[in-house]
């Protein structure tokens, strides 16, 4: 696939994360996809069914709004910078965290995701002083 087609696939995957639709998510993923997380509390998630169910549960618990703010693509890899506004179930507060991910695409589906982000349940997690609103990034 072309780099442009790979970006469209990643955008479709994020649409699935926003809806929590398992079949939609699975349509973007290799059967043996692996999603790696930077925070040590998250073990890798292996398999399209497991990953799709993870994002459905995340949707149900946190009511997130995901947005890809920026992408770069080359060959079979895509890098995204994303934002996620979510509701903290324990307080009802709407918070935001941001990160970046690397995707490896094979045979028109996502085979690997490497997620780099910081998350803290008690506060927003984003770059200090960055002009998010001026650049039309997702807001809460």
Short mmCIF file of C-alpha atoms in Angstrom, two decimals:
data_model
loop_
_atom_site.label_atom_id
_atom_site.label_comp_id
_atom_site.label_asym_id
_atom_site.label_seq_id
_atom_site.Cartn_x
_atom_site.Cartn_y
_atom_site.Cartn_z
CA UNK A 1 0.00 0.00 0.00
CA UNK A 2 1.05 3.58 -0.51
CA UNK A 3 1.98 5.80 2.45
CA UNK A 4 -1.26 7.73 1.86
CA UNK A 5 -3.32 4.52 2.01
CA UNK A 6 -1.51 3.52 5.20
CA UNK A 7 -2.43 6.86 6.81
CA UNK A 8 -6.07 6.30 5.82
CA UNK A 9 -5.92 2.87 7.50
CA UNK A 10 -4.62 4.40 10.74
CA UNK A 11 -7.36 7.05 10.61
CA UNK A 12 -9.93 4.27 10.15
CA UNK A 13 -8.46 2.47 13.17
CA UNK A 14 -8.89 5.64 15.26
CA UNK A 15 -12.50 5.92 14.04
CA UNK A 16 -12.97 2.44 15.50
CA UNK A 17 -11.38 3.51 18.79
CA UNK A 18 -13.89 6.38 18.92
CA UNK A 19 -16.89 4.10 18.35
CA UNK A 20 -15.70 0.99 20.17
CA UNK A 21 -17.04 -1.09 17.26
CA UNK A 22 -15.21 -4.42 17.45
CA UNK A 23 -15.73 -5.46 13.83
CA UNK A 24 -14.66 -2.04 12.56
CA UNK A 25 -11.49 -2.23 14.64
CA UNK A 26 -10.73 -5.81 13.60
CA UNK A 27 -11.05 -4.83 9.93
CA UNK A 28 -7.96 -2.62 10.37
CA UNK A 29 -5.83 -5.16 12.23
CA UNK A 30 -3.74 -8.20 11.34
CA UNK A 31 -4.97 -11.25 13.25
CA UNK A 32 -1.68 -11.41 15.17
CA UNK A 33 -1.29 -7.64 15.76
CA UNK A 34 0.74 -6.58 18.79
CA UNK A 35 0.15 -3.27 20.58
CA UNK A 36 3.01 -2.18 22.86
CA UNK A 37 2.58 0.49 25.55
CA UNK A 38 5.25 2.69 27.14
CA UNK A 39 3.69 2.76 30.65
CA UNK A 40 4.83 -0.32 32.55
CA UNK A 41 1.32 -0.95 33.92
CA UNK A 42 0.19 -2.00 30.42
CA UNK A 43 1.41 -5.29 29.05
CA UNK A 44 1.45 -5.77 25.29
CA UNK A 45 -1.89 -6.70 23.80
CA UNK A 46 -1.67 -9.51 21.26
CA UNK A 47 -4.29 -10.42 18.68
CA UNK A 48 -6.94 -8.44 16.81
CA UNK A 49 -9.84 -9.73 18.88
CA UNK A 50 -8.15 -8.92 22.19
CA UNK A 51 -7.09 -5.44 21.01
CA UNK A 52 -10.53 -4.62 19.59
CA UNK A 53 -12.20 -5.68 22.85
CA UNK A 54 -9.70 -3.60 24.83
CA UNK A 55 -10.66 -0.47 22.89
CA UNK A 56 -14.37 -1.23 23.22
CA UNK A 57 -13.98 -1.49 27.00
CA UNK A 58 -11.90 1.71 27.05
CA UNK A 59 -14.74 3.43 25.15
CA UNK A 60 -17.36 2.17 27.59
CA UNK A 61 -15.43 3.17 30.71
CA UNK A 62 -13.81 6.48 29.71
CA UNK A 63 -16.00 7.86 26.88
CA UNK A 64 -12.92 9.05 25.00
CA UNK A 65 -12.67 11.31 22.03
CA UNK A 66 -9.57 10.43 20.03
CA UNK A 67 -8.08 12.64 17.34
CA UNK A 68 -5.02 12.22 15.21
CA UNK A 69 -3.46 15.66 15.06
CA UNK A 70 -0.51 14.91 12.79
CA UNK A 71 0.86 12.00 10.72
CA UNK A 72 3.98 11.09 8.82
CA UNK A 73 4.27 8.04 6.60
CA UNK A 74 7.02 6.28 4.73
CA UNK A 75 6.92 2.84 3.17
CA UNK A 76 4.97 0.51 5.44
CA UNK A 77 5.22 2.72 8.54
CA UNK A 78 3.03 5.52 9.87
CA UNK A 79 3.72 7.79 12.83
CA UNK A 80 0.88 9.68 14.45
CA UNK A 81 0.63 12.38 17.06
CA UNK A 82 -2.72 12.05 18.80
CA UNK A 83 -4.90 13.56 21.51
CA UNK A 84 -7.42 11.83 23.74
CA UNK A 85 -10.00 13.65 25.84
CA UNK A 86 -11.70 11.31 28.32
CA UNK A 87 -13.86 11.27 31.42
CA UNK A 88 -12.28 10.06 34.64
CA UNK A 89 -14.90 7.64 36.08
CA UNK A 90 -13.96 8.26 39.73
CA UNK A 91 -14.42 12.04 39.55
CA UNK A 92 -16.36 12.77 36.36
CA UNK A 93 -13.62 15.22 35.35
CA UNK A 94 -12.87 15.59 31.67
CA UNK A 95 -9.10 15.28 31.14
CA UNK A 96 -6.76 15.01 28.20
CA UNK A 97 -3.60 13.14 27.38
CA UNK A 98 -1.50 13.15 24.27
CA UNK A 99 1.01 10.85 22.68
CA UNK A 100 2.57 9.43 19.59
CA UNK A 101 2.43 6.00 17.99
CA UNK A 102 4.36 4.07 15.38
CA UNK A 103 2.43 1.64 13.19
CA UNK A 104 3.77 -1.13 10.98
CA UNK A 105 1.41 -2.01 8.13
CA UNK A 106 1.50 -5.40 6.38
CA UNK A 107 -0.90 -6.66 3.74
CA UNK A 108 -3.16 -3.64 4.19
CA UNK A 109 -3.63 -4.05 7.95
CA UNK A 110 -1.94 -2.85 11.12
CA UNK A 111 0.54 -5.46 12.35
CA UNK A 112 2.20 -3.52 15.17
CA UNK A 113 1.52 -0.44 17.28
CA UNK A 114 4.10 1.14 19.58
CA UNK A 115 2.48 3.75 21.84
CA UNK A 116 4.54 6.42 23.58
CA UNK A 117 2.71 8.63 26.06
CA UNK A 118 2.49 9.75 29.67
CA UNK A 119 -0.73 9.24 31.59
CA UNK A 120 -1.77 10.44 35.05
CA UNK A 121 -5.34 9.94 36.26
CA UNK A 122 -5.21 13.13 38.33
CA UNK A 123 -4.30 15.69 35.67
CA UNK A 124 -3.98 16.60 32.01
CA UNK A 125 -0.83 15.19 30.39
CA UNK A 126 0.47 17.33 27.58
CA UNK A 127 3.43 19.47 26.59
CA UNK A 128 3.93 22.48 28.82
CA UNK A 129 3.26 25.72 26.99
CA UNK A 130 2.53 24.16 23.61
CA UNK A 131 -0.06 26.18 21.62
CA UNK A 132 -2.53 23.31 21.14
CA UNK A 133 -5.56 25.54 20.49
CA UNK A 134 -3.68 27.75 18.02
CA UNK A 135 -2.76 24.66 16.01
CA UNK A 136 -6.29 23.23 16.17
CA UNK A 137 -5.44 20.20 18.27
CA UNK A 138 -8.21 18.46 20.17
CA UNK A 139 -9.50 20.33 23.22
CA UNK A 140 -11.50 18.90 26.11
#
